Structures are given as C-alpha cells and as structure tokens.
Amino acid sequence: MATPDFIRDLRRSAGHQLLWLPGVSAVVIDDRERVLLVRRADSGAWTVIGGIPEPGEEPALTAVREVYEETAVEVEVERVVSVGPTDVVEYPNGDRCQYMDICFRCRPVGGTARVNDDESSEVGWFAPDALPPLADRQLARIARARVADAAAWFGPPLSPRVSG
C-alpha cells in the first residue's frame, strides 16, 4: 500500500518506531464465487486488497476506494467480515507498523479487473479451489468472507480474570 501523506509527516518525527494504525481489507467475491486478488509489487505476494483510511474517512469507503485504486473494479460493501490486529510489518526502509484491520466482504458492481496503480504487478479473479499461494491470514479472511450471512469475527473470546 502506498504511504499516505499524513503517515509520511508522522514518520518525520517518529522515525522507524512501531506505529499502530487503522487498516482496511476487502475480500471481493463475484457472482461466480471467484475472489479478486492482487500481487503486491513490493513483495510479490498475492493478497486481498487493503489500505489505510485517510483521516476522517469511513472504513467502508476506504475499502471501496482501495479496490478501485488498485484494480479498477467498482464494489459495494456487503458486510464486516472481521476486526482484529495484524502482525507487526517491517517495511524495506525499516518502518514498522501494526494495523487494526477491518475486513469487509464486497461484491463487484462495475469496472474490469486490471492493474490500476503501481502497488500491484498483477490482478486476477480466482476460484476458491484455485487460489495462488496465500498467507494464512489472507486465507482466513477469504474463508470467513465466503460464509454467507456470518457474523463478524472479532477473535477468540477474552478470558475473564479470576481474582482470589
């Protein structure tokens, strides 16, 4: 994901230290149950589409914007799939971030899938049984999004503290 200007400004004073940031991901599923994926230009990894909300931007609108910016596909958000932290990410320049990711299930409503920016090297629709190699976190997002009318996943329940 391209670094938004407000993060660049923050980095001038924060340096490479770990930043806790909002993040949004979108699992786009068409009427044939295919999943829209991008191959990241920086790492070569296949992923669902994701990005950082601009200050004040609604997360669902971030999902719509990011999908279009990266793939030229217009989407409608259907529901929240999951909310939870990502692992810490260290970028080649040494910046470290961890994201509170809100993942949305989306359906395409227009456009034709193609590489639409410099963040991706490939874009494609994949049948669930023919996905390219994906990280476990990506597979979990897709699996949760494919369950019709499922409640949003917020992680395992927290155990109450036992006092004694």
PDB file of C-alpha atoms in Angstrom:
ATOM      1  CA  MET A   1       0.000   0.000   0.000  1.00  0.00           C
ATOM      2  CA  ALA A   2       1.253   3.465  -0.822  1.00  0.00           C
ATOM      3  CA  THR A   3       2.147   5.515   2.227  1.00  0.00           C
ATOM      4  CA  PRO A   4      -0.392   8.315   2.783  1.00  0.00           C
ATOM      5  CA  ASP A   5       0.988  11.837   3.248  1.00  0.00           C
ATOM      6  CA  PHE A   6      -0.177  12.010   6.874  1.00  0.00           C
ATOM      7  CA  ILE A   7       1.917   8.923   7.695  1.00  0.00           C
ATOM      8  CA  ARG A   8       4.973  10.405   5.930  1.00  0.00           C
ATOM      9  CA  ASP A   9       4.530  13.554   8.052  1.00  0.00           C
ATOM     10  CA  LEU A  10       4.278  11.458  11.220  1.00  0.00           C
ATOM     11  CA  ARG A  11       7.377   9.464  10.275  1.00  0.00           C
ATOM     12  CA  ARG A  12       9.449  12.662  10.153  1.00  0.00           C
ATOM     13  CA  SER A  13       9.182  12.876  13.943  1.00  0.00           C
ATOM     14  CA  ALA A  14       8.551   9.209  14.832  1.00  0.00           C
ATOM     15  CA  GLY A  15      11.339   7.709  12.745  1.00  0.00           C
ATOM     16  CA  HIS A  16      11.064   3.948  12.203  1.00  0.00           C
ATOM     17  CA  GLN A  17       9.411   3.162  15.558  1.00  0.00           C
ATOM     18  CA  LEU A  18       6.348   0.940  15.618  1.00  0.00           C
ATOM     19  CA  LEU A  19       3.152   2.757  14.653  1.00  0.00           C
ATOM     20  CA  TRP A  20      -0.318   1.445  15.496  1.00  0.00           C
ATOM     21  CA  LEU A  21      -2.535   2.345  12.523  1.00  0.00           C
ATOM     22  CA  PRO A  22      -6.008   1.698  11.164  1.00  0.00           C
ATOM     23  CA  GLY A  23      -6.174  -0.663   8.208  1.00  0.00           C
ATOM     24  CA  VAL A  24      -8.899  -1.887   5.898  1.00  0.00           C
ATOM     25  CA  SER A  25      -9.005  -5.003   3.737  1.00  0.00           C
ATOM     26  CA  ALA A  26     -11.579  -6.083   1.182  1.00  0.00           C
ATOM     27  CA  VAL A  27     -12.481  -9.597   0.081  1.00  0.00           C
ATOM     28  CA  VAL A  28     -14.229  -9.074  -3.245  1.00  0.00           C
ATOM     29  CA  ILE A  29     -16.360 -12.044  -4.314  1.00  0.00           C
ATOM     30  CA  ASP A  30     -18.237 -12.096  -7.613  1.00  0.00           C
ATOM     31  CA  ASP A  31     -21.453 -13.939  -8.522  1.00  0.00           C
ATOM     32  CA  ARG A  32     -19.379 -16.974  -9.605  1.00  0.00           C
ATOM     33  CA  GLU A  33     -17.770 -17.080  -6.106  1.00  0.00           C
ATOM     34  CA  ARG A  34     -14.390 -16.013  -7.515  1.00  0.00           C
ATOM     35  CA  VAL A  35     -12.122 -13.884  -5.314  1.00  0.00           C
ATOM     36  CA  LEU A  36     -10.344 -10.776  -6.586  1.00  0.00           C
ATOM     37  CA  LEU A  37      -6.654 -10.728  -5.597  1.00  0.00           C
ATOM     38  CA  VAL A  38      -3.653  -8.531  -6.265  1.00  0.00           C
ATOM     39  CA  ARG A  39       0.013  -9.447  -6.456  1.00  0.00           C
ATOM     40  CA  ARG A  40       1.916  -6.805  -4.483  1.00  0.00           C
ATOM     41  CA  ALA A  41       4.631  -5.053  -6.459  1.00  0.00           C
ATOM     42  CA  ASP A  42       6.855  -4.700  -3.371  1.00  0.00           C
ATOM     43  CA  SER A  43       6.832  -8.289  -2.092  1.00  0.00           C
ATOM     44  CA  GLY A  44       5.374 -10.366  -4.935  1.00  0.00           C
ATOM     45  CA  ALA A  45       2.811 -11.827  -2.519  1.00  0.00           C
ATOM     46  CA  TRP A  46      -0.787 -12.377  -3.547  1.00  0.00           C
ATOM     47  CA  THR A  47      -3.246 -10.672  -1.173  1.00  0.00           C
ATOM     48  CA  VAL A  48      -6.750  -9.366  -0.811  1.00  0.00           C
ATOM     49  CA  ILE A  49      -6.961  -5.622  -1.402  1.00  0.00           C
ATOM     50  CA  GLY A  50      -6.095  -3.361   1.512  1.00  0.00           C
ATOM     51  CA  GLY A  51      -5.099   0.101   2.565  1.00  0.00           C
ATOM     52  CA  ILE A  52      -5.082   2.836   5.184  1.00  0.00           C
ATOM     53  CA  PRO A  53      -8.047   5.157   5.735  1.00  0.00           C
ATOM     54  CA  GLU A  54      -7.401   8.849   5.219  1.00  0.00           C
ATOM     55  CA  PRO A  55      -8.085  10.932   8.359  1.00  0.00           C
ATOM     56  CA  GLY A  56     -11.856  11.042   8.903  1.00  0.00           C
ATOM     57  CA  GLU A  57     -12.622   8.533   6.120  1.00  0.00           C
ATOM     58  CA  GLU A  58     -15.239   5.887   6.876  1.00  0.00           C
ATOM     59  CA  PRO A  59     -13.653   2.390   6.742  1.00  0.00           C
ATOM     60  CA  ALA A  60     -16.220   1.038   4.261  1.00  0.00           C
ATOM     61  CA  LEU A  61     -15.479   3.938   1.915  1.00  0.00           C
ATOM     62  CA  THR A  62     -11.775   3.147   2.289  1.00  0.00           C
ATOM     63  CA  ALA A  63     -12.491  -0.402   1.076  1.00  0.00           C
ATOM     64  CA  VAL A  64     -14.403   0.898  -1.948  1.00  0.00           C
ATOM     65  CA  ARG A  65     -11.666   3.431  -2.757  1.00  0.00           C
ATOM     66  CA  GLU A  66      -8.770   0.978  -2.324  1.00  0.00           C
ATOM     67  CA  VAL A  67     -10.371  -1.708  -4.500  1.00  0.00           C
ATOM     68  CA  TYR A  68     -10.922   0.803  -7.291  1.00  0.00           C
ATOM     69  CA  GLU A  69      -7.477   2.395  -6.959  1.00  0.00           C
ATOM     70  CA  GLU A  70      -5.719  -0.978  -7.118  1.00  0.00           C
ATOM     71  CA  THR A  71      -7.925  -2.944  -9.532  1.00  0.00           C
ATOM     72  CA  ALA A  72     -10.317  -0.573 -11.412  1.00  0.00           C
ATOM     73  CA  VAL A  73     -13.206  -2.680 -10.057  1.00  0.00           C
ATOM     74  CA  GLU A  74     -16.126  -0.795  -8.520  1.00  0.00           C
ATOM     75  CA  VAL A  75     -17.559  -2.541  -5.450  1.00  0.00           C
ATOM     76  CA  GLU A  76     -20.357  -2.346  -2.955  1.00  0.00           C
ATOM     77  CA  VAL A  77     -19.638  -3.289   0.657  1.00  0.00           C
ATOM     78  CA  GLU A  78     -21.876  -6.103   1.898  1.00  0.00           C
ATOM     79  CA  ARG A  79     -20.726  -6.622   5.486  1.00  0.00           C
ATOM     80  CA  VAL A  80     -17.909  -6.604   8.020  1.00  0.00           C
ATOM     81  CA  VAL A  81     -16.019  -9.906   7.933  1.00  0.00           C
ATOM     82  CA  SER A  82     -13.582  -9.419  10.806  1.00  0.00           C
ATOM     83  CA  VAL A  83     -11.893  -6.904  13.061  1.00  0.00           C
ATOM     84  CA  GLY A  84      -8.506  -7.581  14.584  1.00  0.00           C
ATOM     85  CA  PRO A  85      -4.819  -6.744  14.732  1.00  0.00           C
ATOM     86  CA  THR A  86      -2.330  -7.812  12.103  1.00  0.00           C
ATOM     87  CA  ASP A  87       1.163  -8.989  12.876  1.00  0.00           C
ATOM     88  CA  VAL A  88       3.851  -6.315  13.014  1.00  0.00           C
ATOM     89  CA  VAL A  89       5.001  -5.443   9.489  1.00  0.00           C
ATOM     90  CA  GLU A  90       8.535  -4.230   8.826  1.00  0.00           C
ATOM     91  CA  TYR A  91       8.999  -2.474   5.505  1.00  0.00           C
ATOM     92  CA  PRO A  92      12.252  -2.482   3.496  1.00  0.00           C
ATOM     93  CA  ASN A  93      13.049   1.067   4.657  1.00  0.00           C
ATOM     94  CA  GLY A  94      12.872  -0.046   8.324  1.00  0.00           C
ATOM     95  CA  ASP A  95       9.457   1.431   9.128  1.00  0.00           C
ATOM     96  CA  ARG A  96       7.444  -0.791  11.477  1.00  0.00           C
ATOM     97  CA  CYS A  97       3.638  -0.810  11.650  1.00  0.00           C
ATOM     98  CA  GLN A  98       0.862  -2.874  13.121  1.00  0.00           C
ATOM     99  CA  TYR A  99      -2.668  -2.443  11.835  1.00  0.00           C
ATOM    100  CA  MET A 100      -6.109  -2.786  13.406  1.00  0.00           C
ATOM    101  CA  ASP A 101      -7.659  -4.332  10.314  1.00  0.00           C
ATOM    102  CA  ILE A 102     -11.344  -4.078   9.480  1.00  0.00           C
ATOM    103  CA  CYS A 103     -12.062  -6.593   6.739  1.00  0.00           C
ATOM    104  CA  PHE A 104     -15.134  -6.204   4.513  1.00  0.00           C
ATOM    105  CA  ARG A 105     -16.871  -8.558   2.101  1.00  0.00           C
ATOM    106  CA  CYS A 106     -17.580  -6.703  -1.136  1.00  0.00           C
ATOM    107  CA  ARG A 107     -19.272  -7.511  -4.402  1.00  0.00           C
ATOM    108  CA  PRO A 108     -18.300  -6.063  -7.773  1.00  0.00           C
ATOM    109  CA  VAL A 109     -20.782  -3.678  -9.394  1.00  0.00           C
ATOM    110  CA  GLY A 110     -18.700  -2.341 -12.305  1.00  0.00           C
ATOM    111  CA  GLY A 111     -15.320  -1.993 -13.930  1.00  0.00           C
ATOM    112  CA  THR A 112     -12.932  -4.565 -15.350  1.00  0.00           C
ATOM    113  CA  ALA A 113     -10.133  -6.023 -13.217  1.00  0.00           C
ATOM    114  CA  ARG A 114      -6.690  -4.747 -14.198  1.00  0.00           C
ATOM    115  CA  VAL A 115      -3.572  -3.328 -12.584  1.00  0.00           C
ATOM    116  CA  ASN A 116      -4.655   0.242 -11.848  1.00  0.00           C
ATOM    117  CA  ASP A 117      -1.709   1.665  -9.860  1.00  0.00           C
ATOM    118  CA  ASP A 118       1.932   0.985  -9.060  1.00  0.00           C
ATOM    119  CA  GLU A 119       1.190  -1.021  -5.893  1.00  0.00           C
ATOM    120  CA  SER A 120       0.306  -4.205  -7.791  1.00  0.00           C
ATOM    121  CA  SER A 121       2.013  -6.143 -10.541  1.00  0.00           C
ATOM    122  CA  GLU A 122      -0.946  -8.442 -11.308  1.00  0.00           C
ATOM    123  CA  VAL A 123      -4.673  -8.553 -10.622  1.00  0.00           C
ATOM    124  CA  GLY A 124      -6.917 -11.566 -11.076  1.00  0.00           C
ATOM    125  CA  TRP A 125     -10.096 -13.420 -10.243  1.00  0.00           C
ATOM    126  CA  PHE A 126      -9.564 -16.844  -8.663  1.00  0.00           C
ATOM    127  CA  ALA A 127     -11.909 -19.719  -7.942  1.00  0.00           C
ATOM    128  CA  PRO A 128     -11.767 -20.795  -4.279  1.00  0.00           C
ATOM    129  CA  ASP A 129     -10.202 -24.134  -5.268  1.00  0.00           C
ATOM    130  CA  ALA A 130      -7.576 -22.454  -7.490  1.00  0.00           C
ATOM    131  CA  LEU A 131      -6.155 -19.700  -5.277  1.00  0.00           C
ATOM    132  CA  PRO A 132      -2.486 -18.799  -5.677  1.00  0.00           C
ATOM    133  CA  PRO A 133      -0.226 -19.289  -2.642  1.00  0.00           C
ATOM    134  CA  LEU A 134      -1.528 -17.029   0.135  1.00  0.00           C
ATOM    135  CA  ALA A 135      -0.523 -16.296   3.716  1.00  0.00           C
ATOM    136  CA  ASP A 136      -2.695 -17.901   6.395  1.00  0.00           C
ATOM    137  CA  ARG A 137      -4.165 -14.516   7.383  1.00  0.00           C
ATOM    138  CA  GLN A 138      -5.276 -13.955   3.772  1.00  0.00           C
ATOM    139  CA  LEU A 139      -6.835 -17.421   3.586  1.00  0.00           C
ATOM    140  CA  ALA A 140      -8.682 -16.840   6.874  1.00  0.00           C
ATOM    141  CA  ARG A 141     -10.162 -13.565   5.600  1.00  0.00           C
ATOM    142  CA  ILE A 142     -11.349 -15.271   2.424  1.00  0.00           C
ATOM    143  CA  ALA A 143     -12.800 -18.255   4.304  1.00  0.00           C
ATOM    144  CA  ARG A 144     -14.730 -16.005   6.690  1.00  0.00           C
ATOM    145  CA  ALA A 145     -15.996 -13.834   3.833  1.00  0.00           C
ATOM    146  CA  ARG A 146     -17.278 -16.861   1.909  1.00  0.00           C
ATOM    147  CA  VAL A 147     -19.617 -17.913   4.729  1.00  0.00           C
ATOM    148  CA  ALA A 148     -22.977 -16.423   3.799  1.00  0.00           C
ATOM    149  CA  ASP A 149     -24.519 -14.120   6.401  1.00  0.00           C
ATOM    150  CA  ALA A 150     -21.866 -14.963   9.007  1.00  0.00           C
ATOM    151  CA  ALA A 151     -21.447 -12.677  11.973  1.00  0.00           C
ATOM    152  CA  ALA A 152     -18.298 -10.568  12.051  1.00  0.00           C
ATOM    153  CA  TRP A 153     -15.292 -12.313  13.605  1.00  0.00           C
ATOM    154  CA  PHE A 154     -13.582 -10.453  16.443  1.00  0.00           C
ATOM    155  CA  GLY A 155     -11.072 -13.083  17.563  1.00  0.00           C
ATOM    156  CA  PRO A 156     -11.264 -15.603  20.378  1.00  0.00           C
ATOM    157  CA  PRO A 157     -13.224 -14.508  23.450  1.00  0.00           C
ATOM    158  CA  LEU A 158     -11.145 -12.986  26.208  1.00  0.00           C
ATOM    159  CA  SER A 159     -10.970 -14.972  29.436  1.00  0.00           C
ATOM    160  CA  PRO A 160     -12.151 -13.075  32.496  1.00  0.00           C
ATOM    161  CA  ARG A 161      -9.533 -12.515  35.179  1.00  0.00           C
ATOM    162  CA  VAL A 162     -10.021 -14.763  38.136  1.00  0.00           C
ATOM    163  CA  SER A 163      -9.417 -12.952  41.387  1.00  0.00           C
ATOM    164  CA  GLY A 164      -8.887 -14.820  44.501  1.00  0.00           C
TER     165      GLY A 164
END
